[in-house]
């Protein structure tokens, strides 16, 4: 796909050192890792060396693989979006909106020393009670296909974050007339419904 549509790939000078693992191979490797359920990069690379050498002549070590993935975050998102638009569920006229806590630590020492200190924060969730970490906000179809997401601090306002997500994906809303949002009552209160419909007339919000 990247060979036919190279625009999402990062620009590289025509003269210079060419990566031994191409961008297309990197994306394919990362996709296969996710599909096969490998959460550990080190275990995945060991598996790839043992079973996928015929597909990937060169496989980096775990630190190099992780570094390439971090730099390719924008590319991965673009490829995911392109692949998502080719599925039948992309045109679903109902979206589910919700958020979930991402707990990052328990002890006070972890809170002080963790790399996310200053970004992660204390928050509250009915099921997790008080926790320290982040919050994942997600808009997806009824079949579970992600449409938009955001990772924020634990105290971030869910309604404001959702509005920001919809604003960032406004081109999607312009293409969809009568789109329905399903969420809980605290997320889709009347003022939010009014504000959402006023800003994006094709969207209709519904809550239980």
PDB file of C-alpha atoms in Angstrom:
ATOM      1  CA  UNK A   1       0.000   0.000   0.000  1.00  0.00           C
ATOM      2  CA  UNK A   2       2.785   2.450   0.881  1.00  0.00           C
ATOM      3  CA  UNK A   3       4.482   1.671  -2.413  1.00  0.00           C
ATOM      4  CA  UNK A   4       1.325   2.666  -4.281  1.00  0.00           C
ATOM      5  CA  UNK A   5       0.493   5.588  -1.932  1.00  0.00           C
ATOM      6  CA  UNK A   6       3.793   6.859  -0.480  1.00  0.00           C
ATOM      7  CA  UNK A   7       2.344  10.177   0.763  1.00  0.00           C
ATOM      8  CA  UNK A   8       1.795   9.052   4.404  1.00  0.00           C
ATOM      9  CA  UNK A   9       5.400   7.852   4.694  1.00  0.00           C
ATOM     10  CA  UNK A  10       7.992  10.304   6.073  1.00  0.00           C
ATOM     11  CA  UNK A  11      10.068  12.173   3.517  1.00  0.00           C
ATOM     12  CA  UNK A  12      13.548  10.819   2.981  1.00  0.00           C
ATOM     13  CA  UNK A  13      16.313  12.451   0.906  1.00  0.00           C
ATOM     14  CA  UNK A  14      17.133  10.676  -2.353  1.00  0.00           C
ATOM     15  CA  UNK A  15      20.776  10.504  -1.292  1.00  0.00           C
ATOM     16  CA  UNK A  16      21.743   9.102   2.096  1.00  0.00           C
ATOM     17  CA  UNK A  17      21.529   6.044   4.270  1.00  0.00           C
ATOM     18  CA  UNK A  18      18.441   3.964   3.514  1.00  0.00           C
ATOM     19  CA  UNK A  19      16.920   2.170   6.526  1.00  0.00           C
ATOM     20  CA  UNK A  20      17.488  -1.572   6.375  1.00  0.00           C
ATOM     21  CA  UNK A  21      13.884  -2.043   7.493  1.00  0.00           C
ATOM     22  CA  UNK A  22      11.659  -0.051   5.142  1.00  0.00           C
ATOM     23  CA  UNK A  23       8.647   1.945   6.330  1.00  0.00           C
ATOM     24  CA  UNK A  24       6.328  -0.549   4.621  1.00  0.00           C
ATOM     25  CA  UNK A  25       8.044  -3.449   6.407  1.00  0.00           C
ATOM     26  CA  UNK A  26       7.878  -1.604   9.726  1.00  0.00           C
ATOM     27  CA  UNK A  27       4.139  -0.994   9.403  1.00  0.00           C
ATOM     28  CA  UNK A  28       3.522  -4.586   8.328  1.00  0.00           C
ATOM     29  CA  UNK A  29       5.571  -5.886  11.239  1.00  0.00           C
ATOM     30  CA  UNK A  30       3.665  -3.712  13.729  1.00  0.00           C
ATOM     31  CA  UNK A  31       0.287  -4.714  12.273  1.00  0.00           C
ATOM     32  CA  UNK A  32       1.146  -8.405  12.488  1.00  0.00           C
ATOM     33  CA  UNK A  33       2.268  -7.946  16.089  1.00  0.00           C
ATOM     34  CA  UNK A  34      -1.102  -6.431  17.006  1.00  0.00           C
ATOM     35  CA  UNK A  35      -3.161  -8.990  15.052  1.00  0.00           C
ATOM     36  CA  UNK A  36      -1.288 -11.945  16.558  1.00  0.00           C
ATOM     37  CA  UNK A  37      -1.658 -10.530  20.063  1.00  0.00           C
ATOM     38  CA  UNK A  38       1.983  -9.973  21.036  1.00  0.00           C
ATOM     39  CA  UNK A  39       2.104  -7.288  23.732  1.00  0.00           C
ATOM     40  CA  UNK A  40       5.855  -7.675  24.306  1.00  0.00           C
ATOM     41  CA  UNK A  41       8.084  -6.284  21.558  1.00  0.00           C
ATOM     42  CA  UNK A  42      10.973  -8.528  22.609  1.00  0.00           C
ATOM     43  CA  UNK A  43       8.831 -11.702  22.414  1.00  0.00           C
ATOM     44  CA  UNK A  44       7.385 -10.584  19.093  1.00  0.00           C
ATOM     45  CA  UNK A  45      10.812 -10.025  17.540  1.00  0.00           C
ATOM     46  CA  UNK A  46      11.978 -13.439  18.769  1.00  0.00           C
ATOM     47  CA  UNK A  47       8.891 -14.984  17.182  1.00  0.00           C
ATOM     48  CA  UNK A  48       9.495 -13.062  13.948  1.00  0.00           C
ATOM     49  CA  UNK A  49      13.125 -14.221  13.778  1.00  0.00           C
ATOM     50  CA  UNK A  50      12.054 -17.823  14.258  1.00  0.00           C
ATOM     51  CA  UNK A  51       9.081 -17.858  11.867  1.00  0.00           C
ATOM     52  CA  UNK A  52       9.057 -14.796   9.592  1.00  0.00           C
ATOM     53  CA  UNK A  53      12.601 -14.483   8.294  1.00  0.00           C
ATOM     54  CA  UNK A  54      11.387 -15.216   4.768  1.00  0.00           C
ATOM     55  CA  UNK A  55       9.178 -12.106   4.938  1.00  0.00           C
ATOM     56  CA  UNK A  56      11.587  -9.754   6.718  1.00  0.00           C
ATOM     57  CA  UNK A  57      15.245 -10.201   5.697  1.00  0.00           C
ATOM     58  CA  UNK A  58      16.290  -7.710   8.372  1.00  0.00           C
ATOM     59  CA  UNK A  59      14.811  -7.464  11.858  1.00  0.00           C
ATOM     60  CA  UNK A  60      16.118  -4.825  14.296  1.00  0.00           C
ATOM     61  CA  UNK A  61      16.778  -5.336  17.970  1.00  0.00           C
ATOM     62  CA  UNK A  62      14.028  -4.331  20.383  1.00  0.00           C
ATOM     63  CA  UNK A  63      15.409  -0.829  21.212  1.00  0.00           C
ATOM     64  CA  UNK A  64      15.758   0.026  17.532  1.00  0.00           C
ATOM     65  CA  UNK A  65      12.304  -1.363  16.733  1.00  0.00           C
ATOM     66  CA  UNK A  66      10.726   0.667  19.526  1.00  0.00           C
ATOM     67  CA  UNK A  67      12.513   3.840  18.388  1.00  0.00           C
ATOM     68  CA  UNK A  68      11.299   3.408  14.815  1.00  0.00           C
ATOM     69  CA  UNK A  69       7.729   2.783  16.001  1.00  0.00           C
ATOM     70  CA  UNK A  70       7.727   5.939  18.115  1.00  0.00           C
ATOM     71  CA  UNK A  71       8.927   8.023  15.195  1.00  0.00           C
ATOM     72  CA  UNK A  72       6.383   6.393  12.889  1.00  0.00           C
ATOM     73  CA  UNK A  73       3.349   7.163  15.093  1.00  0.00           C
ATOM     74  CA  UNK A  74       1.878   9.535  12.500  1.00  0.00           C
ATOM     75  CA  UNK A  75       2.471   7.040   9.713  1.00  0.00           C
ATOM     76  CA  UNK A  76       0.826   4.249  11.698  1.00  0.00           C
ATOM     77  CA  UNK A  77      -2.228   6.386  12.343  1.00  0.00           C
ATOM     78  CA  UNK A  78      -2.537   7.307   8.652  1.00  0.00           C
ATOM     79  CA  UNK A  79      -2.260   3.674   7.581  1.00  0.00           C
ATOM     80  CA  UNK A  80      -4.788   2.588  10.205  1.00  0.00           C
ATOM     81  CA  UNK A  81      -7.230   5.215   8.947  1.00  0.00           C
ATOM     82  CA  UNK A  82      -6.773   4.147   5.321  1.00  0.00           C
ATOM     83  CA  UNK A  83      -7.359   0.498   6.231  1.00  0.00           C
ATOM     84  CA  UNK A  84     -10.368   1.384   8.390  1.00  0.00           C
ATOM     85  CA  UNK A  85     -12.078   3.232   5.542  1.00  0.00           C
ATOM     86  CA  UNK A  86     -11.928   0.084   3.418  1.00  0.00           C
ATOM     87  CA  UNK A  87     -14.070  -1.908   5.881  1.00  0.00           C
ATOM     88  CA  UNK A  88     -17.836  -2.213   5.706  1.00  0.00           C
ATOM     89  CA  UNK A  89     -18.318  -0.931   9.280  1.00  0.00           C
ATOM     90  CA  UNK A  90     -16.646   2.405   8.551  1.00  0.00           C
ATOM     91  CA  UNK A  91     -19.957   3.785   7.255  1.00  0.00           C
ATOM     92  CA  UNK A  92     -21.880   2.781  10.399  1.00  0.00           C
ATOM     93  CA  UNK A  93     -24.327   5.579  11.291  1.00  0.00           C
ATOM     94  CA  UNK A  94     -24.053   4.930  15.048  1.00  0.00           C
ATOM     95  CA  UNK A  95     -21.008   5.746  17.178  1.00  0.00           C
ATOM     96  CA  UNK A  96     -20.415   4.794  20.800  1.00  0.00           C
ATOM     97  CA  UNK A  97     -18.504   7.275  22.969  1.00  0.00           C
ATOM     98  CA  UNK A  98     -16.917   6.478  26.322  1.00  0.00           C
ATOM     99  CA  UNK A  99     -13.726   6.758  28.341  1.00  0.00           C
ATOM    100  CA  UNK A 100     -11.783   4.401  30.565  1.00  0.00           C
ATOM    101  CA  UNK A 101      -8.996   4.922  33.114  1.00  0.00           C
ATOM    102  CA  UNK A 102      -5.457   3.869  32.260  1.00  0.00           C
ATOM    103  CA  UNK A 103      -3.837   3.217  35.624  1.00  0.00           C
ATOM    104  CA  UNK A 104      -0.087   3.861  35.572  1.00  0.00           C
ATOM    105  CA  UNK A 105       1.018   3.179  39.139  1.00  0.00           C
ATOM    106  CA  UNK A 106       0.032   2.502  42.731  1.00  0.00           C
ATOM    107  CA  UNK A 107       2.804   3.513  45.122  1.00  0.00           C
ATOM    108  CA  UNK A 108       3.856   7.076  45.909  1.00  0.00           C
ATOM    109  CA  UNK A 109       7.410   6.259  44.775  1.00  0.00           C
ATOM    110  CA  UNK A 110       6.080   5.266  41.361  1.00  0.00           C
ATOM    111  CA  UNK A 111       4.113   8.491  41.140  1.00  0.00           C
ATOM    112  CA  UNK A 112       7.253  10.525  41.878  1.00  0.00           C
ATOM    113  CA  UNK A 113       9.724   8.672  39.672  1.00  0.00           C
ATOM    114  CA  UNK A 114       7.625   7.501  36.736  1.00  0.00           C
ATOM    115  CA  UNK A 115       8.305   9.145  33.361  1.00  0.00           C
ATOM    116  CA  UNK A 116       4.654  10.180  33.139  1.00  0.00           C
ATOM    117  CA  UNK A 117       4.882  12.252  36.326  1.00  0.00           C
ATOM    118  CA  UNK A 118       3.585  15.697  35.450  1.00  0.00           C
ATOM    119  CA  UNK A 119       1.239  14.359  32.794  1.00  0.00           C
ATOM    120  CA  UNK A 120      -0.467  11.476  34.584  1.00  0.00           C
ATOM    121  CA  UNK A 121      -2.552  12.587  37.555  1.00  0.00           C
ATOM    122  CA  UNK A 122      -4.985  11.391  40.189  1.00  0.00           C
ATOM    123  CA  UNK A 123      -8.529  10.844  39.006  1.00  0.00           C
ATOM    124  CA  UNK A 124     -11.729   9.070  39.980  1.00  0.00           C
ATOM    125  CA  UNK A 125     -13.681   6.295  38.312  1.00  0.00           C
ATOM    126  CA  UNK A 126     -16.762   4.573  39.699  1.00  0.00           C
ATOM    127  CA  UNK A 127     -15.323   1.123  38.995  1.00  0.00           C
ATOM    128  CA  UNK A 128     -11.676   1.853  39.817  1.00  0.00           C
ATOM    129  CA  UNK A 129     -12.310   4.486  42.495  1.00  0.00           C
ATOM    130  CA  UNK A 130      -9.303   6.781  42.922  1.00  0.00           C
ATOM    131  CA  UNK A 131      -6.408   6.019  40.583  1.00  0.00           C
ATOM    132  CA  UNK A 132      -3.224   7.604  39.268  1.00  0.00           C
ATOM    133  CA  UNK A 133      -2.738   7.649  35.540  1.00  0.00           C
ATOM    134  CA  UNK A 134      -4.393   8.735  32.311  1.00  0.00           C
ATOM    135  CA  UNK A 135      -7.789   8.454  30.674  1.00  0.00           C
ATOM    136  CA  UNK A 136      -8.467   6.980  27.242  1.00  0.00           C
ATOM    137  CA  UNK A 137     -11.344   8.629  25.368  1.00  0.00           C
ATOM    138  CA  UNK A 138     -12.747   6.648  22.458  1.00  0.00           C
ATOM    139  CA  UNK A 139     -15.275   7.049  19.677  1.00  0.00           C
ATOM    140  CA  UNK A 140     -16.010   3.776  17.894  1.00  0.00           C
ATOM    141  CA  UNK A 141     -18.639   1.952  15.868  1.00  0.00           C
ATOM    142  CA  UNK A 142     -20.993  -0.610  17.361  1.00  0.00           C
ATOM    143  CA  UNK A 143     -18.692  -3.315  15.976  1.00  0.00           C
ATOM    144  CA  UNK A 144     -15.738  -1.836  17.874  1.00  0.00           C
ATOM    145  CA  UNK A 145     -13.897  -0.089  15.032  1.00  0.00           C
ATOM    146  CA  UNK A 146     -12.125   2.993  16.498  1.00  0.00           C
ATOM    147  CA  UNK A 147     -13.045   6.267  14.793  1.00  0.00           C
ATOM    148  CA  UNK A 148     -11.174   8.717  17.045  1.00  0.00           C
ATOM    149  CA  UNK A 149      -9.326   8.581  20.344  1.00  0.00           C
ATOM    150  CA  UNK A 150      -7.442  10.762  22.800  1.00  0.00           C
ATOM    151  CA  UNK A 151      -5.229  10.072  25.803  1.00  0.00           C
ATOM    152  CA  UNK A 152      -5.487  12.744  28.487  1.00  0.00           C
ATOM    153  CA  UNK A 153      -4.817  13.298  32.144  1.00  0.00           C
ATOM    154  CA  UNK A 154      -7.144  11.485  34.530  1.00  0.00           C
ATOM    155  CA  UNK A 155      -8.994  14.700  35.453  1.00  0.00           C
ATOM    156  CA  UNK A 156      -9.722  15.827  31.896  1.00  0.00           C
ATOM    157  CA  UNK A 157     -13.345  16.810  31.288  1.00  0.00           C
ATOM    158  CA  UNK A 158     -14.916  14.033  29.215  1.00  0.00           C
ATOM    159  CA  UNK A 159     -17.424  16.249  27.432  1.00  0.00           C
ATOM    160  CA  UNK A 160     -14.836  18.863  26.459  1.00  0.00           C
ATOM    161  CA  UNK A 161     -12.467  16.140  25.263  1.00  0.00           C
ATOM    162  CA  UNK A 162     -15.208  14.622  23.120  1.00  0.00           C
ATOM    163  CA  UNK A 163     -15.975  18.014  21.607  1.00  0.00           C
ATOM    164  CA  UNK A 164     -12.286  18.413  20.773  1.00  0.00           C
ATOM    165  CA  UNK A 165     -12.249  14.956  19.158  1.00  0.00           C
ATOM    166  CA  UNK A 166     -15.272  15.791  17.026  1.00  0.00           C
ATOM    167  CA  UNK A 167     -13.721  19.119  16.044  1.00  0.00           C
ATOM    168  CA  UNK A 168     -10.500  17.384  15.024  1.00  0.00           C
ATOM    169  CA  UNK A 169     -12.491  14.935  12.871  1.00  0.00           C
ATOM    170  CA  UNK A 170     -14.969  17.486  11.507  1.00  0.00           C
ATOM    171  CA  UNK A 171     -14.497  16.256   7.926  1.00  0.00           C
ATOM    172  CA  UNK A 172     -15.979  12.904   8.993  1.00  0.00           C
ATOM    173  CA  UNK A 173     -19.063  14.581  10.389  1.00  0.00           C
ATOM    174  CA  UNK A 174     -19.603  16.657   7.284  1.00  0.00           C
ATOM    175  CA  UNK A 175     -19.769  13.428   5.286  1.00  0.00           C
ATOM    176  CA  UNK A 176     -22.298  11.793   7.622  1.00  0.00           C
ATOM    177  CA  UNK A 177     -25.877  13.045   7.881  1.00  0.00           C
ATOM    178  CA  UNK A 178     -27.897  11.818  10.828  1.00  0.00           C
ATOM    179  CA  UNK A 179     -24.923  10.372  12.705  1.00  0.00           C
ATOM    180  CA  UNK A 180     -25.938   9.171  16.182  1.00  0.00           C
ATOM    181  CA  UNK A 181     -23.738   9.269  19.295  1.00  0.00           C
ATOM    182  CA  UNK A 182     -24.519   6.836  22.111  1.00  0.00           C
ATOM    183  CA  UNK A 183     -23.054   7.476  25.543  1.00  0.00           C
ATOM    184  CA  UNK A 184     -23.956   7.607  29.219  1.00  0.00           C
ATOM    185  CA  UNK A 185     -26.013  10.412  30.747  1.00  0.00           C
ATOM    186  CA  UNK A 186     -23.084  12.280  32.288  1.00  0.00           C
ATOM    187  CA  UNK A 187     -21.439  12.528  28.878  1.00  0.00           C
ATOM    188  CA  UNK A 188     -24.456  13.419  26.744  1.00  0.00           C
ATOM    189  CA  UNK A 189     -26.345  15.902  28.872  1.00  0.00           C
ATOM    190  CA  UNK A 190     -28.783  18.335  27.211  1.00  0.00           C
ATOM    191  CA  UNK A 191     -26.296  21.215  27.031  1.00  0.00           C
ATOM    192  CA  UNK A 192     -23.835  18.933  25.238  1.00  0.00           C
ATOM    193  CA  UNK A 193     -26.490  17.772  22.781  1.00  0.00           C
ATOM    194  CA  UNK A 194     -27.449  21.351  21.986  1.00  0.00           C
ATOM    195  CA  UNK A 195     -23.844  22.437  21.629  1.00  0.00           C
ATOM    196  CA  UNK A 196     -22.958  19.450  19.450  1.00  0.00           C
ATOM    197  CA  UNK A 197     -25.910  19.790  17.096  1.00  0.00           C
ATOM    198  CA  UNK A 198     -25.316  23.542  16.811  1.00  0.00           C
ATOM    199  CA  UNK A 199     -21.692  23.016  15.828  1.00  0.00           C
ATOM    200  CA  UNK A 200     -22.173  19.914  13.648  1.00  0.00           C
ATOM    201  CA  UNK A 201     -25.750  19.777  12.391  1.00  0.00           C
ATOM    202  CA  UNK A 202     -25.496  16.200  10.976  1.00  0.00           C
ATOM    203  CA  UNK A 203     -24.880  14.798  14.466  1.00  0.00           C
ATOM    204  CA  UNK A 204     -27.685  13.631  16.718  1.00  0.00           C
ATOM    205  CA  UNK A 205     -26.746  12.631  20.268  1.00  0.00           C
ATOM    206  CA  UNK A 206     -28.569   9.917  22.165  1.00  0.00           C
ATOM    207  CA  UNK A 207     -28.065   8.632  25.699  1.00  0.00           C
ATOM    208  CA  UNK A 208     -29.641   5.867  27.750  1.00  0.00           C
TER     209      UNK A 208
END
